[in-house]
PDB file of N, CA and C in Angstrom:
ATOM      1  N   UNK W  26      89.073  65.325  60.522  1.00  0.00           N
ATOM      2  CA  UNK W  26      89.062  64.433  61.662  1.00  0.00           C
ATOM      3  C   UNK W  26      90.420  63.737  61.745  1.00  0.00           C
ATOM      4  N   UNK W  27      90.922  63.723  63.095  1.00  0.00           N
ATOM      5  CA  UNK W  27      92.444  63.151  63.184  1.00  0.00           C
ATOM      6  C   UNK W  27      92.258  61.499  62.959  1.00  0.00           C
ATOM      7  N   UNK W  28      93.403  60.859  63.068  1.00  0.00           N
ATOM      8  CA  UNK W  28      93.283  59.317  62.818  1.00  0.00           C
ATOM      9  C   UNK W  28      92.885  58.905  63.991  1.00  0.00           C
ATOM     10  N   UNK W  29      93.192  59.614  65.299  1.00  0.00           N
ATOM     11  CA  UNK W  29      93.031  58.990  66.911  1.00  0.00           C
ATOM     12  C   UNK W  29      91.937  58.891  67.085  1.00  0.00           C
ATOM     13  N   UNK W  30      90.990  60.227  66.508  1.00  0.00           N
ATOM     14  CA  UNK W  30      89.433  60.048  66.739  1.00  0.00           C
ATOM     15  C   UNK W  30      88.593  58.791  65.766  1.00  0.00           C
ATOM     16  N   UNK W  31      89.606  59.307  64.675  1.00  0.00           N
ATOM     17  CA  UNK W  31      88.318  58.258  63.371  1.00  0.00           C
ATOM     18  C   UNK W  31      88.661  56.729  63.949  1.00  0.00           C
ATOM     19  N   UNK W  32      90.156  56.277  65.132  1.00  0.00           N
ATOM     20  CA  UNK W  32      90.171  54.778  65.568  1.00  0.00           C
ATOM     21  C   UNK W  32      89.142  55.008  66.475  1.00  0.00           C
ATOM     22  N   UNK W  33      89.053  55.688  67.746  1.00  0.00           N
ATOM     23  CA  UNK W  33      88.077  55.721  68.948  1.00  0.00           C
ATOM     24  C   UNK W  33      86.849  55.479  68.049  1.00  0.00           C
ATOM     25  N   UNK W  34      86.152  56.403  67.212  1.00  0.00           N
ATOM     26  CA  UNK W  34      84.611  56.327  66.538  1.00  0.00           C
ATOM     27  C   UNK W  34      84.739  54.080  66.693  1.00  0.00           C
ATOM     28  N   UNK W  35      85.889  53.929  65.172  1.00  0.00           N
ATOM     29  CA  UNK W  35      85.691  52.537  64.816  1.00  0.00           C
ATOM     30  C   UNK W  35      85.687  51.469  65.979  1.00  0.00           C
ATOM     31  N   UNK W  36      86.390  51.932  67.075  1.00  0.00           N
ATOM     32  CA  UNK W  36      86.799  50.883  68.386  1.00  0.00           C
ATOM     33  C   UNK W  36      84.880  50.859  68.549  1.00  0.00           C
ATOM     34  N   UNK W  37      84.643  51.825  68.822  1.00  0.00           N
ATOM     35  CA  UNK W  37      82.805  52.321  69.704  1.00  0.00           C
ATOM     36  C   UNK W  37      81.897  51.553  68.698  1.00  0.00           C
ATOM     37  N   UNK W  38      82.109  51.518  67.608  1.00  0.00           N
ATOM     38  CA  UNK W  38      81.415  50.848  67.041  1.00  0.00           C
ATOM     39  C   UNK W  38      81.628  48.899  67.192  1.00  0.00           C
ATOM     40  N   UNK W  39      82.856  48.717  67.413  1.00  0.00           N
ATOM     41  CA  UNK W  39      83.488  47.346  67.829  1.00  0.00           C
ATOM     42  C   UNK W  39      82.714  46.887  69.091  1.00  0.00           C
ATOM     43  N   UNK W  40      82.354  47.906  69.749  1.00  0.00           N
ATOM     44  CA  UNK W  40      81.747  47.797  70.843  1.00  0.00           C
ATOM     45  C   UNK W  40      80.630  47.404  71.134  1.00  0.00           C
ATOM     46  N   UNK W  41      79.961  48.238  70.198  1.00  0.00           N
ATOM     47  CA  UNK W  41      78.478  48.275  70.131  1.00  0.00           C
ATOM     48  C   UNK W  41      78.485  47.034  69.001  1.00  0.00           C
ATOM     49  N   UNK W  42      78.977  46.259  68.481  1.00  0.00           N
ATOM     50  CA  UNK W  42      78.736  45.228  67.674  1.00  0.00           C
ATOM     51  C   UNK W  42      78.793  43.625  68.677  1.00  0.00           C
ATOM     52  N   UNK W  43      79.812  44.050  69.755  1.00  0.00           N
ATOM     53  CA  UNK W  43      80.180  43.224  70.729  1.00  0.00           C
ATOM     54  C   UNK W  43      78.956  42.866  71.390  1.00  0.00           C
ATOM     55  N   UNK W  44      78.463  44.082  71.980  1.00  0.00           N
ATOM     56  CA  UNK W  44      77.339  43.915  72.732  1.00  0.00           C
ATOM     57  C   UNK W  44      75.629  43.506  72.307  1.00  0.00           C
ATOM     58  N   UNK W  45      75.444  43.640  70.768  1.00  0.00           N
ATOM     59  CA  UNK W  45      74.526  43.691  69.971  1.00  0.00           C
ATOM     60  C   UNK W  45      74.683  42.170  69.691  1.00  0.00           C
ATOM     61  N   UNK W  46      75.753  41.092  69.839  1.00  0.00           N
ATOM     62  CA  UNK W  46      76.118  40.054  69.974  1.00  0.00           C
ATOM     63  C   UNK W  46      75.724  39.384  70.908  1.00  0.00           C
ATOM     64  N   UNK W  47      75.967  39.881  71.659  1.00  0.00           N
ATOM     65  CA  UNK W  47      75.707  39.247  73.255  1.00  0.00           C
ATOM     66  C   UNK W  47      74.343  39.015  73.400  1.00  0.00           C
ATOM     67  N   UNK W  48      73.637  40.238  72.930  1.00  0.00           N
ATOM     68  CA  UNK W  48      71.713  40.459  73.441  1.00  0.00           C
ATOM     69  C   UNK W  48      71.490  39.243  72.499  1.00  0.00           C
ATOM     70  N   UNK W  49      71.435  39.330  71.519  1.00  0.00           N
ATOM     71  CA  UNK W  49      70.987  38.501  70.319  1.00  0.00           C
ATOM     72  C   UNK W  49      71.634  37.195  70.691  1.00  0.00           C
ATOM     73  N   UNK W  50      72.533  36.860  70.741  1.00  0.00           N
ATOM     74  CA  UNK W  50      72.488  35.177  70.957  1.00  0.00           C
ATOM     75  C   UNK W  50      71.922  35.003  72.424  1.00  0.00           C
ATOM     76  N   UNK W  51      71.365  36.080  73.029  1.00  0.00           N
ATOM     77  CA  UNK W  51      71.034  35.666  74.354  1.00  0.00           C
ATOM     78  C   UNK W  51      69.309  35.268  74.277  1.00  0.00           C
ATOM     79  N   UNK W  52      68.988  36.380  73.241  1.00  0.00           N
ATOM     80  CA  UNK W  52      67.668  36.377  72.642  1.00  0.00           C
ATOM     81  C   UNK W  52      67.615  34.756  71.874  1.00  0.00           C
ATOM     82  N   UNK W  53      68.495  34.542  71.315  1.00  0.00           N
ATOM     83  CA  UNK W  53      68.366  33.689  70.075  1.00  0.00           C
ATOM     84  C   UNK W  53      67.873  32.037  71.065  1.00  0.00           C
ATOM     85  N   UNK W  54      68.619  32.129  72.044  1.00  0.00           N
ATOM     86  CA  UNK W  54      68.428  30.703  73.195  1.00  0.00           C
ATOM     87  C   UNK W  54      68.050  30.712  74.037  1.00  0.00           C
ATOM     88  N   UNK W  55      67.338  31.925  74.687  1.00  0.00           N
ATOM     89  CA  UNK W  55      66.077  31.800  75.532  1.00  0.00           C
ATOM     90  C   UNK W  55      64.668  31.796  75.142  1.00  0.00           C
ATOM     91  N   UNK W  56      64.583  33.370  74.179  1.00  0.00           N
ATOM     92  CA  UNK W  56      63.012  33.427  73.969  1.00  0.00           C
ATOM     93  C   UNK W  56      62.933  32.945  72.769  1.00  0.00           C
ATOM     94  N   UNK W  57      63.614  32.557  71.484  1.00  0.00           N
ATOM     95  CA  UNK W  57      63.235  32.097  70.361  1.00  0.00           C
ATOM     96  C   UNK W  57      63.302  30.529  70.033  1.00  0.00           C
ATOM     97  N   UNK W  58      62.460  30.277  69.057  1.00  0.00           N
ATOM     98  CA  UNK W  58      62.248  28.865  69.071  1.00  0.00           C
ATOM     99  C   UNK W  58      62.284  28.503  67.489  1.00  0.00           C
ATOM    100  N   UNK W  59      63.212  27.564  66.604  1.00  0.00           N
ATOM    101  CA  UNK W  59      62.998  27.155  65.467  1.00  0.00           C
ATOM    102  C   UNK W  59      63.795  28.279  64.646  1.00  0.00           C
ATOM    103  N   UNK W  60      63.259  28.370  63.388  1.00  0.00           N
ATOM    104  CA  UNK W  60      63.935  28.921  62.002  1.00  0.00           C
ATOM    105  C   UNK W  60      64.502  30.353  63.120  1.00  0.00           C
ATOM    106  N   UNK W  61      63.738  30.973  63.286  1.00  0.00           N
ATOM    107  CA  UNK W  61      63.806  32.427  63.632  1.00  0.00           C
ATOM    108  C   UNK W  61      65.434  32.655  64.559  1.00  0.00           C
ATOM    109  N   UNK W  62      65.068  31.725  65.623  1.00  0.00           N
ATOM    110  CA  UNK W  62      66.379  31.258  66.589  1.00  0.00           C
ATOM    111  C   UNK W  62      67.577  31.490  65.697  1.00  0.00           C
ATOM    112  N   UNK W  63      67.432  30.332  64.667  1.00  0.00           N
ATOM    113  CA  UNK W  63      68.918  30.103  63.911  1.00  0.00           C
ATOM    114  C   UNK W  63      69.200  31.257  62.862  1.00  0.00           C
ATOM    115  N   UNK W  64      68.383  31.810  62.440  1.00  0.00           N
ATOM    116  CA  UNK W  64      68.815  33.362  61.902  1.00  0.00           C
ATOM    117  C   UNK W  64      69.296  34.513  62.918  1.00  0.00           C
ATOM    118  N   UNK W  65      68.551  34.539  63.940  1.00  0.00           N
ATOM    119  CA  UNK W  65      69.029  35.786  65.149  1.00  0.00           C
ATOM    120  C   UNK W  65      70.628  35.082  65.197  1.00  0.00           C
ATOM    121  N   UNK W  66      70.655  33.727  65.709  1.00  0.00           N
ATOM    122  CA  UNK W  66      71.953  33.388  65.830  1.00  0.00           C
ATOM    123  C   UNK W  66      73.210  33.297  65.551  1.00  0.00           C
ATOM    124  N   UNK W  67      72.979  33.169  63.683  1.00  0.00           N
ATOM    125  CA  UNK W  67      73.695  33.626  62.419  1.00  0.00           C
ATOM    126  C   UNK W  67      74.015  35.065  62.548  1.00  0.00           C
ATOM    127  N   UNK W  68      73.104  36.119  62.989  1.00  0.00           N
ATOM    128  CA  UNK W  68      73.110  37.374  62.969  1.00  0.00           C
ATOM    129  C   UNK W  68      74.325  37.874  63.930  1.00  0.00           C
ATOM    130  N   UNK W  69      74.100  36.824  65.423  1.00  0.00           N
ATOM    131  CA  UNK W  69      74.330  37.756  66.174  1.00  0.00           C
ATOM    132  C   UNK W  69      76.070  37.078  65.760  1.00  0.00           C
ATOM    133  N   UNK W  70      76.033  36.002  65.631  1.00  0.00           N
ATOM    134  CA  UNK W  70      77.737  35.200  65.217  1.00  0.00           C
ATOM    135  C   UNK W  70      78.386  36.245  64.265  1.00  0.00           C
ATOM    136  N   UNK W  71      77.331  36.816  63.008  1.00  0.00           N
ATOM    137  CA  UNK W  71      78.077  37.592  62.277  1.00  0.00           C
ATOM    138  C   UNK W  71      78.673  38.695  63.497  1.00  0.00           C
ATOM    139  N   UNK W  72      77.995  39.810  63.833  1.00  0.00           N
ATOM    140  CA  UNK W  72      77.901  40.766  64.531  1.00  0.00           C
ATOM    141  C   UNK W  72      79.453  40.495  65.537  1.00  0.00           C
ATOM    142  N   UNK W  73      79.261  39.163  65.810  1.00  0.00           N
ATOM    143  CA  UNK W  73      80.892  38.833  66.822  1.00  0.00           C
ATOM    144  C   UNK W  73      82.063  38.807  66.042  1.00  0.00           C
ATOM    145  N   UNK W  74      82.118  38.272  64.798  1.00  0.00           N
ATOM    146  CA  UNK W  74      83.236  38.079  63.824  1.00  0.00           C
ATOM    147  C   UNK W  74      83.702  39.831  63.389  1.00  0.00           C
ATOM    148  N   UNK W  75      82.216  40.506  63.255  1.00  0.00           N
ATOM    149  CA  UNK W  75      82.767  41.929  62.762  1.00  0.00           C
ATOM    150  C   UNK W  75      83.489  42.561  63.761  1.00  0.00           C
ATOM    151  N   UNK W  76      83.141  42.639  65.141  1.00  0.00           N
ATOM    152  CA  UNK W  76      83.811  43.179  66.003  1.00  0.00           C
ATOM    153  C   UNK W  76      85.086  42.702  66.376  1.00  0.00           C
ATOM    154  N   UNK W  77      85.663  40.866  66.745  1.00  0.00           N
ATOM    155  CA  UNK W  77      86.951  40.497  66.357  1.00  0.00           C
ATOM    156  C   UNK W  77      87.984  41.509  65.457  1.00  0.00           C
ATOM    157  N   UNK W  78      87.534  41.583  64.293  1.00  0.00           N
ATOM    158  CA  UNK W  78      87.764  41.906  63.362  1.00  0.00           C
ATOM    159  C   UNK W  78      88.288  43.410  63.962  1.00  0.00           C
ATOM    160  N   UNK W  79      87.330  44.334  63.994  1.00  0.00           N
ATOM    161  CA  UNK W  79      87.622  46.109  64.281  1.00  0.00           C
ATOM    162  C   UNK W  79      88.814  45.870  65.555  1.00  0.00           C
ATOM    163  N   UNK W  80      88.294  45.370  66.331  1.00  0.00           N
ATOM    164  CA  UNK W  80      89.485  45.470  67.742  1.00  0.00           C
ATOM    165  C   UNK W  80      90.949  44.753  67.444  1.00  0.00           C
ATOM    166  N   UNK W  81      90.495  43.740  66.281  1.00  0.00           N
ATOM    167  CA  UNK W  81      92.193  43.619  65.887  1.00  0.00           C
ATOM    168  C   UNK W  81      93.124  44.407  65.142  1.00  0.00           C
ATOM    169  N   UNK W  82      91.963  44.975  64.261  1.00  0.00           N
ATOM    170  CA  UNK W  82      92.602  46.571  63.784  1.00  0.00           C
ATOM    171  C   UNK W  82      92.948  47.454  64.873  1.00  0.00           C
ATOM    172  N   UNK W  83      92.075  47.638  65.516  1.00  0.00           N
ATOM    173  CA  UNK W  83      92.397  48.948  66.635  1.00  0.00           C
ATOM    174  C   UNK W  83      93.810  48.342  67.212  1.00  0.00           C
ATOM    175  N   UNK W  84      94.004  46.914  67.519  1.00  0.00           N
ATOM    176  CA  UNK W  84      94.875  46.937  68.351  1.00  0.00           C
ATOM    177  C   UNK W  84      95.988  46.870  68.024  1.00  0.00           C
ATOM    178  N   UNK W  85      96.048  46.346  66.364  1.00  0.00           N
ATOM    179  CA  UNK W  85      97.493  46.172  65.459  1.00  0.00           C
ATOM    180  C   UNK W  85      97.942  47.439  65.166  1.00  0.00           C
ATOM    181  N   UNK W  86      97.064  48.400  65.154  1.00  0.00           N
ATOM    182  CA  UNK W  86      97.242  49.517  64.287  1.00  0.00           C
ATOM    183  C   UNK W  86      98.322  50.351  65.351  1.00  0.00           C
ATOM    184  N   UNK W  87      98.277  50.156  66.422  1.00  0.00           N
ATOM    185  CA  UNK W  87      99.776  50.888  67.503  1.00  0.00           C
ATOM    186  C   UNK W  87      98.891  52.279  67.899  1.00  0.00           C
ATOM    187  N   UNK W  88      99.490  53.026  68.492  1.00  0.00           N
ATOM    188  CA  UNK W  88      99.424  54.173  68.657  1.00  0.00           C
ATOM    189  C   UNK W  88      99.308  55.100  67.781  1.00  0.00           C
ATOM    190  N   UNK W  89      98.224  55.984  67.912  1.00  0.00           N
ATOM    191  CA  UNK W  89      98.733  57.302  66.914  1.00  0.00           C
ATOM    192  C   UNK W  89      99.445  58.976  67.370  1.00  0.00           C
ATOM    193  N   UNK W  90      99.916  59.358  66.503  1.00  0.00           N
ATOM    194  CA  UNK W  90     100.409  60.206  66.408  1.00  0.00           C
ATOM    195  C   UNK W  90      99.851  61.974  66.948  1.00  0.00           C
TER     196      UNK W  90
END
């Protein structure tokens, strides 16, 4: 597998962590109430930090070859 594909796979996954973020804190402050809330919420905060994270790789990392 080239490096261009194995960044695209990691970006898609940045993606899908982005958006798995979004549902979940959306979940976390409409339909949930109490303990449960503040764990989805924790979850979905992690889920945002990991994706930060991949897209600053993808984006430091330049172009490939």
């Amino acid at each position: 597998m080239s490096e261009s594909m194995l960044n695209m796979y990691i970006s898609f996954a940045g993606m899908i962590f982005m958006f798995l973020a979004i549902g979940l804190i959306m979940l976390s402050r409409l339909k949930l109430k109490g303990v449960i809330s503040v764990i989805v919420a924790i979850l979905a905060y992690i889920f945002m930090i990991l994706a930060g994270i991949i897209i600053f790789y993808i984006v430091l990392s330049g172009p490939t070859s």
